[in-house]
Short mmCIF file of C-alpha atoms and ligand atoms in Angstrom, two decimals:
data_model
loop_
_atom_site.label_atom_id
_atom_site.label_comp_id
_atom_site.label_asym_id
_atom_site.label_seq_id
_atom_site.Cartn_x
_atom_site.Cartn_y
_atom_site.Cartn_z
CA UNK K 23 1.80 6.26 -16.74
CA UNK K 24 2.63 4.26 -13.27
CA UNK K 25 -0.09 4.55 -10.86
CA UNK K 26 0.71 4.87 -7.30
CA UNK K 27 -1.21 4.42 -4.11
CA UNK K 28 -0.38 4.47 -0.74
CA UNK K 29 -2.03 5.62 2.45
CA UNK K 30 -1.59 6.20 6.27
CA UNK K 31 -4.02 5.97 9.09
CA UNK K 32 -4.98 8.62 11.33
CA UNK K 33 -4.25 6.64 14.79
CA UNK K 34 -1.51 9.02 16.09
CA UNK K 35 0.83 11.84 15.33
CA UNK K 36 3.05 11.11 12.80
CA UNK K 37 6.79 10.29 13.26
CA UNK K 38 9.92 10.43 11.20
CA UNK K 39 9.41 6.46 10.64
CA UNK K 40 6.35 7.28 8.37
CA UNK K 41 8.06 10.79 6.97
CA UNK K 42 11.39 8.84 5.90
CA UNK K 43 9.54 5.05 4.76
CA UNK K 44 6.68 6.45 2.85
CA UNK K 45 6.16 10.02 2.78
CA UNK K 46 9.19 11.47 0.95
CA UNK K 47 8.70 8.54 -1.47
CA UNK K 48 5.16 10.20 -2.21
CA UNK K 49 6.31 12.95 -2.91
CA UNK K 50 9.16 12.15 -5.11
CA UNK K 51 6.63 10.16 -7.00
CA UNK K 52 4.49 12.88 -7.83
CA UNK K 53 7.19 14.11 -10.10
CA UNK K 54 6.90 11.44 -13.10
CA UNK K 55 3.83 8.96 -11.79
CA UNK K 56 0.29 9.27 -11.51
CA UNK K 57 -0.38 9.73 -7.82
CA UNK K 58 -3.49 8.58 -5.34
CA UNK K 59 -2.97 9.24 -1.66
CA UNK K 60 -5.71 8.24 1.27
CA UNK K 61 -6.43 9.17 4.88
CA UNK K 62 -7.27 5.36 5.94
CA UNK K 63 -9.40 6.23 8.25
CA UNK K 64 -11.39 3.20 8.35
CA UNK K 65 -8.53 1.23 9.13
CA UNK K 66 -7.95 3.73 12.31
CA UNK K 67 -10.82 1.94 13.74
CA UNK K 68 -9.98 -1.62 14.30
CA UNK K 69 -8.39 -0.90 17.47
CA UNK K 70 -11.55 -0.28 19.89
CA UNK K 71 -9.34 0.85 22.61
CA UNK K 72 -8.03 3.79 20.75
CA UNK K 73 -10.70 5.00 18.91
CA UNK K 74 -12.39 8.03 20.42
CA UNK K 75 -14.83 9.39 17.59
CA UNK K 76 -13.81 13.17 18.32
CA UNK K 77 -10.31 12.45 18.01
CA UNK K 78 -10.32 10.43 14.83
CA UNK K 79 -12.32 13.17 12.94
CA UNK K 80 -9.80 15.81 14.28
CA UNK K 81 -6.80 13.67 13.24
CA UNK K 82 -8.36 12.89 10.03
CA UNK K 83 -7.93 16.51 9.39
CA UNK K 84 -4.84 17.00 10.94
CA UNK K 85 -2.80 13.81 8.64
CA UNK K 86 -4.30 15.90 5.36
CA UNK K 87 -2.97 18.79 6.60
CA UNK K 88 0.22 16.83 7.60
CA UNK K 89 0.18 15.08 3.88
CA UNK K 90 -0.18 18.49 2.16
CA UNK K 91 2.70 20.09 4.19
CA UNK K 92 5.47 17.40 3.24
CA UNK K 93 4.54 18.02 -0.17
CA UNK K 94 1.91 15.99 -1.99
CA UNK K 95 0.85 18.71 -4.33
CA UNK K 96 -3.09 18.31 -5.05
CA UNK K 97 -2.69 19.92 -8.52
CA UNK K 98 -0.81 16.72 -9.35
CA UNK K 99 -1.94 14.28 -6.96
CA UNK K 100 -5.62 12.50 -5.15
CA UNK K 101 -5.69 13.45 -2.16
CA UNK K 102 -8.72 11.74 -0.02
CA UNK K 103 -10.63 10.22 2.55
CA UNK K 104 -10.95 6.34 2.72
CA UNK K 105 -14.41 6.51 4.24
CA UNK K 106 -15.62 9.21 1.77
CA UNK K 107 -15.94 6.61 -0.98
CA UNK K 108 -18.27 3.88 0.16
CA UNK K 109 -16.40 1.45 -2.84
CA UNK K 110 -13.40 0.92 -0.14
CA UNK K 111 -15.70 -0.80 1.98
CA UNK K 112 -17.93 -2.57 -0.62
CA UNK K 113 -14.81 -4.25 -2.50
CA UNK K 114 -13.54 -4.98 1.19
CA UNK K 115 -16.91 -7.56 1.16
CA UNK K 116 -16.35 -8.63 -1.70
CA UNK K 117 -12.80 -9.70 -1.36
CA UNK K 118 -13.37 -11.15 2.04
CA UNK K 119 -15.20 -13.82 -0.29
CA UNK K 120 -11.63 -14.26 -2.07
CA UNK K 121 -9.11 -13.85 0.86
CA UNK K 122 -8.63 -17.15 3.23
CA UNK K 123 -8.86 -16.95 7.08
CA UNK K 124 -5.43 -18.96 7.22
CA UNK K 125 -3.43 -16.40 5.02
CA UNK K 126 -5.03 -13.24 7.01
CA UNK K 127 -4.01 -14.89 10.28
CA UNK K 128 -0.80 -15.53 9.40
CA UNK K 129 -0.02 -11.61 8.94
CA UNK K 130 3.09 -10.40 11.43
CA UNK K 131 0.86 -6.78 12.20
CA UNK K 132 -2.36 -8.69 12.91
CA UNK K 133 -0.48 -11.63 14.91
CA UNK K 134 1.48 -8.65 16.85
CA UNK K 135 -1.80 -6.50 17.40
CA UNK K 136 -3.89 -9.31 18.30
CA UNK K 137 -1.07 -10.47 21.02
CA UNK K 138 -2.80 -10.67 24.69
CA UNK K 139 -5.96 -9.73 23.56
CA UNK K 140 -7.82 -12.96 23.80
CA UNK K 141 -11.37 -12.56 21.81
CA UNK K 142 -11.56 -8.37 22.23
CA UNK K 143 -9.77 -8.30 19.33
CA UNK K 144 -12.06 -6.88 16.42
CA UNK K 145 -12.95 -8.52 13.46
CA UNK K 146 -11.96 -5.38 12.02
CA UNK K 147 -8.33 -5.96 12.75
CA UNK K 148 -8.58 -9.22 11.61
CA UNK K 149 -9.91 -7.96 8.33
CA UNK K 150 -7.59 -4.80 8.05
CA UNK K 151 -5.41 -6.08 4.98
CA UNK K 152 -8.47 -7.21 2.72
CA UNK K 153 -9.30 -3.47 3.11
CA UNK K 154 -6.01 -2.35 2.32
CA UNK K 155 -5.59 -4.62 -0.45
CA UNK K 156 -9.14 -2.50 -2.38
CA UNK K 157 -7.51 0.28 -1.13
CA UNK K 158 -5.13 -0.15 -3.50
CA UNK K 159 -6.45 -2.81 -6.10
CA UNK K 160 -9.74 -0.02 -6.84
CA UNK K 161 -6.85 2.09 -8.30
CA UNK K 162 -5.09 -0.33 -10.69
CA UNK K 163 -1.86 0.45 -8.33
CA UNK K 164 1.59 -0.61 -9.88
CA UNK K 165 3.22 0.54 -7.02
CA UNK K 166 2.78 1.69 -3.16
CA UNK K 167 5.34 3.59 -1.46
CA UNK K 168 5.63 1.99 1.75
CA UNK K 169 7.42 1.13 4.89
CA UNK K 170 9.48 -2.51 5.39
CA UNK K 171 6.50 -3.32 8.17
CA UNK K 172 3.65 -3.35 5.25
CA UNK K 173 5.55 -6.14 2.79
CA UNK K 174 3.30 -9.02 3.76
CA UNK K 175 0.33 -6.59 3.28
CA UNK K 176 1.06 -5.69 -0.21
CA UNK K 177 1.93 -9.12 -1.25
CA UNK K 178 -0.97 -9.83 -0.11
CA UNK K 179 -2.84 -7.73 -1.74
CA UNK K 180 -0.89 -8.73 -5.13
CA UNK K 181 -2.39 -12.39 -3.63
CA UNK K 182 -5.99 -11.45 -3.47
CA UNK K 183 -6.09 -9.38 -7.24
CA UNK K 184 -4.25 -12.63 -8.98
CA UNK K 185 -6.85 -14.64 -7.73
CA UNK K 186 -9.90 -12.90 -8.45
CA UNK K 187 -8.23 -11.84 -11.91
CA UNK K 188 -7.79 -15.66 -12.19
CA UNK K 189 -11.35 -16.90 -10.94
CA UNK K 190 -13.40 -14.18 -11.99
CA UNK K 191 -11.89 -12.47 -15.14
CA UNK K 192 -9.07 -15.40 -16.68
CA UNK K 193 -9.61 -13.26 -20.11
CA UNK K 194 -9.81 -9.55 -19.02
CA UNK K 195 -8.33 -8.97 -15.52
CA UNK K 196 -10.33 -6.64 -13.42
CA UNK K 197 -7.29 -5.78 -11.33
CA UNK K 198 -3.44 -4.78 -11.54
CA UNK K 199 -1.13 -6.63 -9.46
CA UNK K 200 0.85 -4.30 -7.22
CA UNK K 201 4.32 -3.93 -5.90
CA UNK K 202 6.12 -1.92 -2.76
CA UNK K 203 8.50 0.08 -3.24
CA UNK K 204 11.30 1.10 0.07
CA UNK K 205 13.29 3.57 0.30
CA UNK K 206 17.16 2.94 -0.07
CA UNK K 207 18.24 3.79 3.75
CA UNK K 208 15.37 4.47 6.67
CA UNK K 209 12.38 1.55 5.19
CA UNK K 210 12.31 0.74 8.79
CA UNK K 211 12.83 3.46 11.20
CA UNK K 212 13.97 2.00 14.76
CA UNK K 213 13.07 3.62 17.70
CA UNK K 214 15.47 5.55 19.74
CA UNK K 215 15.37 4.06 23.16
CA UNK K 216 14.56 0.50 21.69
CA UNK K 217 17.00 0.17 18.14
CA UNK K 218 15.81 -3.60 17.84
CA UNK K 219 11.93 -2.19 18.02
CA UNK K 220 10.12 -0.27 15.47
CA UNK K 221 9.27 3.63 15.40
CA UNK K 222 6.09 3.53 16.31
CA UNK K 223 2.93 5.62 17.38
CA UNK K 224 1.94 2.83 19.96
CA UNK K 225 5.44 2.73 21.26
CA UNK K 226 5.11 2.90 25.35
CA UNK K 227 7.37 5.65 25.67
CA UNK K 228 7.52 9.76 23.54
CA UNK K 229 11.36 9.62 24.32
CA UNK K 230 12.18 7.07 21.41
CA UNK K 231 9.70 8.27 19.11
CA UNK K 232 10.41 11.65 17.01
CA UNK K 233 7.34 13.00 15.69
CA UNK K 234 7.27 15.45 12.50
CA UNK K 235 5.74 18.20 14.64
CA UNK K 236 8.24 18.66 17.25
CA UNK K 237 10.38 21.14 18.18
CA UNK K 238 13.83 21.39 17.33
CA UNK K 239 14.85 21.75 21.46
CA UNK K 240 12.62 18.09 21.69
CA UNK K 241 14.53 16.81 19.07
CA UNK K 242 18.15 17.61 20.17
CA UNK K 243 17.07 15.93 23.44
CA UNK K 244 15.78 12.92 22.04
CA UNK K 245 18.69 12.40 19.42
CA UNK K 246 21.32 13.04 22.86
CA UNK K 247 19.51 10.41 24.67
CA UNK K 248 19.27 7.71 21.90
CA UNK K 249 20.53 4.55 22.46
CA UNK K 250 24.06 3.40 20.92
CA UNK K 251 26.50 1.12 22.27
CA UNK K 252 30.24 1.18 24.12
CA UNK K 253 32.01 0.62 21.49
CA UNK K 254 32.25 4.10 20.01
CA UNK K 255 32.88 3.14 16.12
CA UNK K 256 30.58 4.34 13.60
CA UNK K 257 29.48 1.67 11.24
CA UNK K 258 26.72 0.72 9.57
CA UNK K 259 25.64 -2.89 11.10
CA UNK K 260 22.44 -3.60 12.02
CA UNK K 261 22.69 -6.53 14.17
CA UNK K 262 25.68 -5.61 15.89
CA UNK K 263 25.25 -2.04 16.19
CA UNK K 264 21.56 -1.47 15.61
CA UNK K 265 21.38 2.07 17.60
CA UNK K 266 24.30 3.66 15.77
CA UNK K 267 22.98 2.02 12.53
CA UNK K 268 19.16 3.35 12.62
CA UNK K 269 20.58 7.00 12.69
CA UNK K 270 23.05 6.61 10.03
CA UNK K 271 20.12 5.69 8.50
CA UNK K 272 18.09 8.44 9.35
CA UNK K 273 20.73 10.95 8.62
CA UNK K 274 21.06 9.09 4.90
CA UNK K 275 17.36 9.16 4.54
CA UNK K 276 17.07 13.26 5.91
CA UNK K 277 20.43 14.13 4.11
CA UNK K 278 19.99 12.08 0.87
CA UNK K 279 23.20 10.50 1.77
CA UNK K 280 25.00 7.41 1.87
CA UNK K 281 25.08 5.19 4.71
CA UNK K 282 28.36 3.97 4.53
CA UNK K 283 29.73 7.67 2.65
CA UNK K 284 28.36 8.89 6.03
CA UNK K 285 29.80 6.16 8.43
CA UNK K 286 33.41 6.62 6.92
CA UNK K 287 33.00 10.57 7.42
CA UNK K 288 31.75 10.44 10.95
CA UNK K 289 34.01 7.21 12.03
CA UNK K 290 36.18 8.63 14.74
CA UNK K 291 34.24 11.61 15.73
CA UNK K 292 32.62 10.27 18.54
CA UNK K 293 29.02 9.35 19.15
CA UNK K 294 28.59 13.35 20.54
CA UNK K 295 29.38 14.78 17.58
CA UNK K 296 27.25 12.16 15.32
CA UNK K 297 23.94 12.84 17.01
CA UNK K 298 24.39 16.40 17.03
CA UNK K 299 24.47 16.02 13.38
CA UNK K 300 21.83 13.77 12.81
CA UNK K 301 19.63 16.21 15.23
CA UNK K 302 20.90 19.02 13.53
CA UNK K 303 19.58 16.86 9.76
CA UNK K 304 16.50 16.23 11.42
CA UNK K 305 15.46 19.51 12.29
CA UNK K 306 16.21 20.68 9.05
CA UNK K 307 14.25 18.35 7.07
CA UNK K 308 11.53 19.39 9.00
CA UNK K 309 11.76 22.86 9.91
CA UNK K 310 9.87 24.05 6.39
CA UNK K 311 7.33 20.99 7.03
CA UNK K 312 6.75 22.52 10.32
CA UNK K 313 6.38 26.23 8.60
CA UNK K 314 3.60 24.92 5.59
CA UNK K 315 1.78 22.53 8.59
CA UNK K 316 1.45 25.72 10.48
CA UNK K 317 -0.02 27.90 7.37
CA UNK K 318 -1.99 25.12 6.13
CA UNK K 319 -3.49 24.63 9.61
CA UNK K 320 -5.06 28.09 9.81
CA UNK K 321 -6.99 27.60 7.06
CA UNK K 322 -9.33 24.20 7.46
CA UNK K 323 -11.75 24.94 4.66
CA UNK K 324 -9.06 25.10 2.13
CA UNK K 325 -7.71 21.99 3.52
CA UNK K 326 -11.64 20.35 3.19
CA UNK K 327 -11.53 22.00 -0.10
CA UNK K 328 -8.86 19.97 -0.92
CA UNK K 329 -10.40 16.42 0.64
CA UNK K 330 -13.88 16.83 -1.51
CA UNK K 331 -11.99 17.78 -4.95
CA UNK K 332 -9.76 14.65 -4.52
CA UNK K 333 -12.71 12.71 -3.18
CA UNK K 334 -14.50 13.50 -6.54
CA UNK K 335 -11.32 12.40 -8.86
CA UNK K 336 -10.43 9.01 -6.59
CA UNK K 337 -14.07 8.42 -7.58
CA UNK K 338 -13.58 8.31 -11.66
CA UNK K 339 -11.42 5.66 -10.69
CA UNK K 340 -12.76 3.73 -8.05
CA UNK K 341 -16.47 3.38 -9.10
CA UNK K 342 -15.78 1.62 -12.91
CA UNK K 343 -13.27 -0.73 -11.27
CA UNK K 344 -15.51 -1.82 -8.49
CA UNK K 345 -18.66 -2.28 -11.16
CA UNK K 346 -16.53 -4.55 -13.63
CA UNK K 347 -15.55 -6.96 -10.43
CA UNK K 348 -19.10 -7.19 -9.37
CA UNK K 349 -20.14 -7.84 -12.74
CA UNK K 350 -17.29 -10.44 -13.16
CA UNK K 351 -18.25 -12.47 -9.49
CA UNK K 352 -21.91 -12.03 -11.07
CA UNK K 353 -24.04 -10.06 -9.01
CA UNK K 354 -26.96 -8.29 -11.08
CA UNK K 355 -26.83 -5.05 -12.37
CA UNK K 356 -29.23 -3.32 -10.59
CA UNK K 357 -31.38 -1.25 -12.70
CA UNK K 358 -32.95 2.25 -11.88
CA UNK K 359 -36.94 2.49 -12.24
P1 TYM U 15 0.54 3.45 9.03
O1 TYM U 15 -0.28 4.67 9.24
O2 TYM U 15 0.74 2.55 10.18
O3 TYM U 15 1.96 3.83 8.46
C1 TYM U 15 2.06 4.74 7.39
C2 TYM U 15 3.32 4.49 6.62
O4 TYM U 15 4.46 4.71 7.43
C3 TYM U 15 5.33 3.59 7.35
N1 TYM U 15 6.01 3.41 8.64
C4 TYM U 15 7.33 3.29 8.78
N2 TYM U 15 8.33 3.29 7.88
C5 TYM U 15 9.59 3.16 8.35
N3 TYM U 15 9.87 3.02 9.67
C6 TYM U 15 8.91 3.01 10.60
N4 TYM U 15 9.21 2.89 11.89
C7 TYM U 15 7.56 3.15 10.17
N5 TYM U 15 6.37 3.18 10.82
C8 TYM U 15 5.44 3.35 9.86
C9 TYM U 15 4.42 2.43 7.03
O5 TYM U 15 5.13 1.38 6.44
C10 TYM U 15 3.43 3.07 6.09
O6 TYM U 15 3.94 3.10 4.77
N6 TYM U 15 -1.45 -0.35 6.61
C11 TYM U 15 -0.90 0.97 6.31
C12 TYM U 15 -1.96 1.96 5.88
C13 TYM U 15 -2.65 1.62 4.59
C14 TYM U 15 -2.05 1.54 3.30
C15 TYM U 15 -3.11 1.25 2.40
C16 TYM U 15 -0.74 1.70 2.84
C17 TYM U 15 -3.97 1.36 4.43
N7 TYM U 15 -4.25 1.15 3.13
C18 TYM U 15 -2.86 1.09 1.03
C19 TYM U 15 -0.52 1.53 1.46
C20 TYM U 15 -1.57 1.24 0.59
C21 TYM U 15 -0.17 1.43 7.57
O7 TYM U 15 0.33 0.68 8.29
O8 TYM U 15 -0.15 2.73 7.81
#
């Protein structure tokens, strides 16, 4: 069966950029794939100036819960914790002996998160796709639901397993080679105030951003306020009209609509009339994601529960994967007294 991985750091409340580019993919996949989703935690930490060590344990629990409540179903699914397997960070070392400084500094997230920081910027960051890329090469991935933004980092990924398989194991590849996979409309969420910016939790202002847990009177509001244009044509155009376009895409995405079925039905009605029914989309996707978070939430140990079962099975994969590629770069068994 196809094996899927994908996973989302706990660095900030999650918006409807990472609901409609990679979590209702995850979920859909659950239905006819085999499915492995992470809480990257480790990657949380690469920014120093946002890591508080309360904080990231709390959100930790709080994306499970989050994960759980759209729908990944842990009867059919892995549902874990990066750092809870040590083998993330172990085939992280040993891939940093693969990967090439000039390909990891030529990555768009690390050149844009690195941007005006001079030399604060952690090796950590630096390193952040070599530890996606055993992330998902530990699970013999053939695909990861993703976001547009994370392209570079899967191919890169795809980069660092064809190599090894190519150095280390020509005859018997250690790892599968990977692909993303988008969503039709909504693979790059825009945010509201900014259309030619991306959704984002480090976005400088709440108003553009609409996160999964608010309410529907914040949502109206922030809809009403988005950003369009004069013009007052609905069409789907993303250069010339990149407000109106990122919420036909969101209502597509929330709806399981057409973008240009939707454009032709809303044409003419007025940019009024369109938000209220993209708010009124929104707040439906997420009103029973809102109702599960909210059960799920008063009752922690279940969702712990939960985090040390998956643990356990992301482990029967993980381990014989990472001892066959350090057998194949040849570093010696070690051998119990
Ligand atoms: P993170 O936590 O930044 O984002 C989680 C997912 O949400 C998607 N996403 C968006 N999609 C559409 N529009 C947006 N505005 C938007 N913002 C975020 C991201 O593309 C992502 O799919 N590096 C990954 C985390 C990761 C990972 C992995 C993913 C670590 N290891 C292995 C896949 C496989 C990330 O950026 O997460």
């Amino acid at each position: 069966m196809t094996r899927v991985f994908s996973g989302m750091q706990p660095s900030g409340d999650p918006h409807l950029g990472n609901l409609l580019g990679a979590w209702q993919n995850w979920v859909r996949m659950q239905d006819d794939r085999d499915c492995v989703y992470c809480v990257v935690d480790l990657h949380a930490m690469t920014a120093p100036a946002e890591h508080d060590p309360a904080t990231l344990r709390e959100r930790t629990v709080q994306l499970a819960t989050g994960m759980l409540a759209v729908g990944v179903d842990p009867d059919r699914s892995v549902l874990f914790v990066q750092s809870h397997l040590a083998e993330h960070a172990e085939c992280t070392w040993l891939f940093n002996c693969v990967a090439g400084f000039g390909e990891l500094r030529k990555m768009p997230q690390f050149k844009e998160k690195s941007e005006g920081r001079g030399e604060s910027v952690s090796v950590g960051l630096f390193d952040y796709p070599v530890l996606q890329a055993a992330d998902i090469l530990l699970y013999h991935a053939d695909e990861v639901p993703v976001g547009e933004d994370q392209r570079h980092h899967i191919e890169l990924a795809r980069d660092i397993g064809q190599r090894f398989n190519h150095r280390f194991a020509p005859e018997d590849p250690v790892f599968t080679l990977p692909k993303a996979v988008h969503p039709p409309a909504a693979a790059r969420v825009m945010d509201l105030q900014d259309p030619t910016a991306k959704m984002s939790k480090s976005s400088s202002s709440e108003k553009g951003i609409i996160y999964v847990l608010d309410e529907p009177k914040r949502i109206e509001k922030k809809l009403k306020s988005a950003v369009t244009d004069s013009a007052g044509d609905i069409r789907h155009d993303r250069a010339q009209k990149p407000g109106v376009s990122n919420l036909l895409e969101i209502l597509a995405a929330a709806t399981g609509g057409d973008v240009e079925v939707l454009a032709a039905e809303y044409d003419g009605q007025g940019y009024g009339a369109f938000k209220a029914a993209v708010a009124e989309a929104v707040i439906e996707l997420l009103r029973p994601i809102q109702q599960r978070y909210a059960e799920l939430d008063a009752d922690r140990a279940e969702v712990e529960r939960i985090l040390a079962a998956g643990a356990e099975r992301a482990r029967a994969i993980a381990v014989p994967t990472l001892a066959r590629a350090k057998d194949a770069m040849g570093l010696l068994p070690a051998v119990r007294p």
